[in-house]
PDB file of C-alpha atoms in Angstrom:
ATOM      1  CA  ASN W   1      -0.194   0.080   0.015  1.00  0.00           C
ATOM      2  CA  SER W   2       1.587   3.254  -1.106  1.00  0.00           C
ATOM      3  CA  LEU W   3       0.708   4.807   1.753  1.00  0.00           C
ATOM      4  CA  THR W   4       2.108   2.869   4.299  1.00  0.00           C
ATOM      5  CA  GLN W   5       5.538   4.062   5.357  1.00  0.00           C
ATOM      6  CA  VAL W   6       7.905   2.213   7.412  1.00  0.00           C
ATOM      7  CA  VAL W   7       9.696   4.187  10.361  1.00  0.00           C
ATOM      8  CA  HIS W   8      12.368   2.933  12.526  1.00  0.00           C
ATOM      9  CA  SER W   9      13.428   3.953  15.852  1.00  0.00           C
ATOM     10  CA  ALA W  10      15.645   2.577  18.080  1.00  0.00           C
ATOM     11  CA  GLY W  11      14.938  -1.056  16.655  1.00  0.00           C
ATOM     12  CA  ARG W  12      11.583  -0.315  16.582  1.00  0.00           C
ATOM     13  CA  ARG W  13       9.529  -0.371  13.512  1.00  0.00           C
ATOM     14  CA  PHE W  14       6.371   2.018  13.258  1.00  0.00           C
ATOM     15  CA  ILE W  15       4.074   0.964  10.229  1.00  0.00           C
ATOM     16  CA  VAL W  16       2.339   4.255   9.204  1.00  0.00           C
ATOM     17  CA  SER W  17      -0.997   3.847   7.497  1.00  0.00           C
ATOM     18  CA  PRO W  18      -4.132   6.113   6.880  1.00  0.00           C
ATOM     19  CA  VAL W  19      -6.898   5.004   9.652  1.00  0.00           C
ATOM     20  CA  PRO W  20     -10.163   4.375   7.741  1.00  0.00           C
ATOM     21  CA  GLU W  21     -12.742   7.325   8.228  1.00  0.00           C
ATOM     22  CA  SER W  22     -15.448   4.849   9.551  1.00  0.00           C
ATOM     23  CA  ARG W  23     -13.001   4.067  12.524  1.00  0.00           C
ATOM     24  CA  LEU W  24     -12.630   7.819  13.660  1.00  0.00           C
ATOM     25  CA  ARG W  25     -16.131   8.594  13.260  1.00  0.00           C
ATOM     26  CA  GLU W  26     -17.353   4.957  14.974  1.00  0.00           C
ATOM     27  CA  SER W  27     -14.810   5.344  17.989  1.00  0.00           C
TER      28      SER W  27
ATOM     29  CA  ALA M   1      -9.928   5.094  32.399  1.00  0.00           C
ATOM     30  CA  GLU M   2      -9.267   8.958  31.665  1.00  0.00           C
ATOM     31  CA  ASP M   3      -9.817   9.228  27.907  1.00  0.00           C
ATOM     32  CA  THR M   4      -6.279  10.486  26.303  1.00  0.00           C
ATOM     33  CA  GLY M   5      -7.962  10.725  22.845  1.00  0.00           C
ATOM     34  CA  LEU M   6      -5.848   8.544  21.543  1.00  0.00           C
ATOM     35  CA  ARG M   7      -6.830   4.676  20.924  1.00  0.00           C
ATOM     36  CA  VAL M   8      -4.971   1.928  20.828  1.00  0.00           C
ATOM     37  CA  GLU M   9      -6.521  -1.879  19.616  1.00  0.00           C
ATOM     38  CA  LEU M  10      -4.682  -4.985  19.115  1.00  0.00           C
ATOM     39  CA  ALA M  11      -3.498  -5.151  15.167  1.00  0.00           C
ATOM     40  CA  GLU M  12      -3.888  -8.654  14.893  1.00  0.00           C
ATOM     41  CA  ASP M  13      -5.553 -11.350  17.040  1.00  0.00           C
ATOM     42  CA  ASP M  14      -3.561 -12.010  20.218  1.00  0.00           C
ATOM     43  CA  ASP M  15      -2.825 -15.673  20.419  1.00  0.00           C
ATOM     44  CA  CYS M  16      -2.217 -15.348  24.199  1.00  0.00           C
ATOM     45  CA  SER M  17       1.007 -17.558  23.753  1.00  0.00           C
ATOM     46  CA  ASN M  18       3.115 -14.672  22.103  1.00  0.00           C
ATOM     47  CA  SER M  19       4.671 -12.148  24.397  1.00  0.00           C
ATOM     48  CA  SER M  20       5.049  -9.712  21.205  1.00  0.00           C
ATOM     49  CA  LEU M  21       1.996  -8.107  20.276  1.00  0.00           C
ATOM     50  CA  GLY M  22       1.014  -5.965  17.208  1.00  0.00           C
ATOM     51  CA  LEU M  23      -0.527  -2.955  18.488  1.00  0.00           C
ATOM     52  CA  ARG M  24      -2.179   0.004  16.515  1.00  0.00           C
ATOM     53  CA  LEU M  25      -2.485   3.433  17.789  1.00  0.00           C
ATOM     54  CA  TRP M  26      -4.281   6.369  16.640  1.00  0.00           C
ATOM     55  CA  VAL M  27      -5.407  10.053  17.119  1.00  0.00           C
ATOM     56  CA  GLU M  28      -9.420   9.678  18.122  1.00  0.00           C
ATOM     57  CA  ASP M  29      -9.717  13.421  19.747  1.00  0.00           C
ATOM     58  CA  PRO M  30      -7.355  15.651  18.236  1.00  0.00           C
ATOM     59  CA  LYS M  31      -8.724  18.307  20.883  1.00  0.00           C
ATOM     60  CA  LYS M  32      -6.904  16.467  23.710  1.00  0.00           C
ATOM     61  CA  LEU M  33      -3.766  16.386  22.466  1.00  0.00           C
ATOM     62  CA  LYS M  34      -1.156  19.707  22.937  1.00  0.00           C
ATOM     63  CA  GLY M  35       1.238  19.028  20.545  1.00  0.00           C
ATOM     64  CA  LYS M  36       1.281  18.861  16.828  1.00  0.00           C
ATOM     65  CA  HIS M  37       0.563  15.050  14.953  1.00  0.00           C
ATOM     66  CA  LYS M  38      -0.926  14.290  12.159  1.00  0.00           C
ATOM     67  CA  ASP M  39      -4.398  13.356  11.825  1.00  0.00           C
ATOM     68  CA  ASN M  40      -5.606  10.234  10.375  1.00  0.00           C
ATOM     69  CA  GLU M  41      -2.514   8.086  10.461  1.00  0.00           C
ATOM     70  CA  ALA M  42      -2.793   4.679  12.647  1.00  0.00           C
ATOM     71  CA  ILE M  43       0.759   3.975  13.875  1.00  0.00           C
ATOM     72  CA  GLU M  44       1.299   0.355  14.145  1.00  0.00           C
ATOM     73  CA  PHE M  45       3.971  -1.368  16.094  1.00  0.00           C
ATOM     74  CA  SER M  46       5.294  -4.288  18.249  1.00  0.00           C
ATOM     75  CA  PHE M  47       5.302  -4.325  21.580  1.00  0.00           C
ATOM     76  CA  ASN M  48       6.729  -7.177  23.825  1.00  0.00           C
ATOM     77  CA  LEU M  49       4.838  -7.810  27.353  1.00  0.00           C
ATOM     78  CA  GLU M  50       8.041  -8.836  29.095  1.00  0.00           C
ATOM     79  CA  THR M  51      10.753  -6.309  27.737  1.00  0.00           C
ATOM     80  CA  ASP M  52       8.837  -3.333  26.531  1.00  0.00           C
ATOM     81  CA  THR M  53       7.491  -0.376  28.698  1.00  0.00           C
ATOM     82  CA  PRO M  54       4.798   1.947  27.335  1.00  0.00           C
ATOM     83  CA  GLU M  55       6.647   4.704  28.267  1.00  0.00           C
ATOM     84  CA  GLU M  56       9.660   3.770  26.325  1.00  0.00           C
ATOM     85  CA  VAL M  57       7.504   3.235  22.975  1.00  0.00           C
ATOM     86  CA  ALA M  58       5.894   6.680  23.903  1.00  0.00           C
ATOM     87  CA  TYR M  59       9.349   8.045  23.886  1.00  0.00           C
ATOM     88  CA  GLU M  60      10.211   6.422  20.521  1.00  0.00           C
ATOM     89  CA  MET M  61       7.230   7.885  18.884  1.00  0.00           C
ATOM     90  CA  VAL M  62       8.009  11.257  19.860  1.00  0.00           C
ATOM     91  CA  LYS M  63      11.705  10.642  18.792  1.00  0.00           C
ATOM     92  CA  SER M  64      10.116   9.440  15.206  1.00  0.00           C
ATOM     93  CA  GLY M  65       8.335  13.001  15.073  1.00  0.00           C
ATOM     94  CA  PHE M  66       4.502  11.187  15.492  1.00  0.00           C
ATOM     95  CA  PHE M  67       3.945  13.240  18.756  1.00  0.00           C
ATOM     96  CA  HIS M  68       5.161  16.056  20.164  1.00  0.00           C
ATOM     97  CA  GLU M  69       6.921  15.596  23.572  1.00  0.00           C
ATOM     98  CA  SER M  70       3.879  17.402  25.774  1.00  0.00           C
ATOM     99  CA  ASP M  71       1.714  14.445  24.878  1.00  0.00           C
ATOM    100  CA  SER M  72       4.389  11.429  25.288  1.00  0.00           C
ATOM    101  CA  LYS M  73       2.738  10.971  28.714  1.00  0.00           C
ATOM    102  CA  ALA M  74      -0.596  10.587  26.854  1.00  0.00           C
ATOM    103  CA  VAL M  75       0.596   8.503  24.386  1.00  0.00           C
ATOM    104  CA  ALA M  76       2.488   6.098  27.155  1.00  0.00           C
ATOM    105  CA  LYS M  77      -1.164   5.958  29.283  1.00  0.00           C
ATOM    106  CA  SER M  78      -2.934   4.724  26.312  1.00  0.00           C
ATOM    107  CA  ILE M  79      -0.770   2.250  25.628  1.00  0.00           C
ATOM    108  CA  ARG M  80      -0.644   1.072  29.225  1.00  0.00           C
ATOM    109  CA  ASP M  81      -4.082   0.869  29.514  1.00  0.00           C
ATOM    110  CA  ARG M  82      -4.352  -1.446  26.547  1.00  0.00           C
ATOM    111  CA  VAL M  83      -1.829  -3.635  27.580  1.00  0.00           C
ATOM    112  CA  THR M  84      -3.121  -3.959  31.211  1.00  0.00           C
ATOM    113  CA  LEU M  85      -6.650  -4.993  29.458  1.00  0.00           C
ATOM    114  CA  ILE M  86      -4.879  -7.649  27.139  1.00  0.00           C
ATOM    115  CA  LYS M  87      -2.604  -8.897  30.196  1.00  0.00           C
ATOM    116  CA  LYS M  88      -5.785  -9.357  32.175  1.00  0.00           C
ATOM    117  CA  THR M  89      -7.824 -10.972  29.254  1.00  0.00           C
ATOM    118  CA  ARG M  90      -5.045 -13.451  29.423  1.00  0.00           C
ATOM    119  CA  GLU M  91      -4.986 -14.172  32.974  1.00  0.00           C
ATOM    120  CA  LYS M  92      -8.886 -14.887  32.485  1.00  0.00           C
ATOM    121  CA  LYS M  93      -7.865 -17.337  29.507  1.00  0.00           C
ATOM    122  CA  PRO M  94      -4.601 -19.060  30.163  1.00  0.00           C
ATOM    123  CA  ALA M  95      -5.090 -21.800  27.791  1.00  0.00           C
ATOM    124  CA  GLY M  96      -4.099 -20.403  24.404  1.00  0.00           C
ATOM    125  CA  CYS M  97      -6.981 -17.940  24.491  1.00  0.00           C
TER     126      CYS M  97
END
C-alpha cells in the first residue's frame, strides 16, 4: 500500500497507515 | 480509564502465547492533544509484554516525530491501559485464548 510508511526508531519498527474514516467516526 | 484522545487496539488477533503483541494507535480526539501530530494516521508497532514499557514506546514515537514531547505521557498512558487490559484477558483465559 503506497500510503504505508515504515519508520525505524531505536530498533522498533512503526508502520504508518491511514485510519479508515469509519474508524474515526465510530470510536 | 481517563480518555487521552488516543486509541490503542490489537493490530492482530492475540494468540495469548506470544509475548510480542502487534498494536495500533491513532488519534481519536485531536483536541485532547497539546502538540502537533498527524491526523488520520494509524501507527502500527510491536510491543513485547516482557521487555517493553509504554513509556519507552511513547518516547520512541516522539523521537520519530509522530507526537510532540508534551503528549508522550498521554501516548504512554493509552498504551499502558490497553496492555493492562490484554494482560487481564490473558490471565482469565490462560489456555491459548
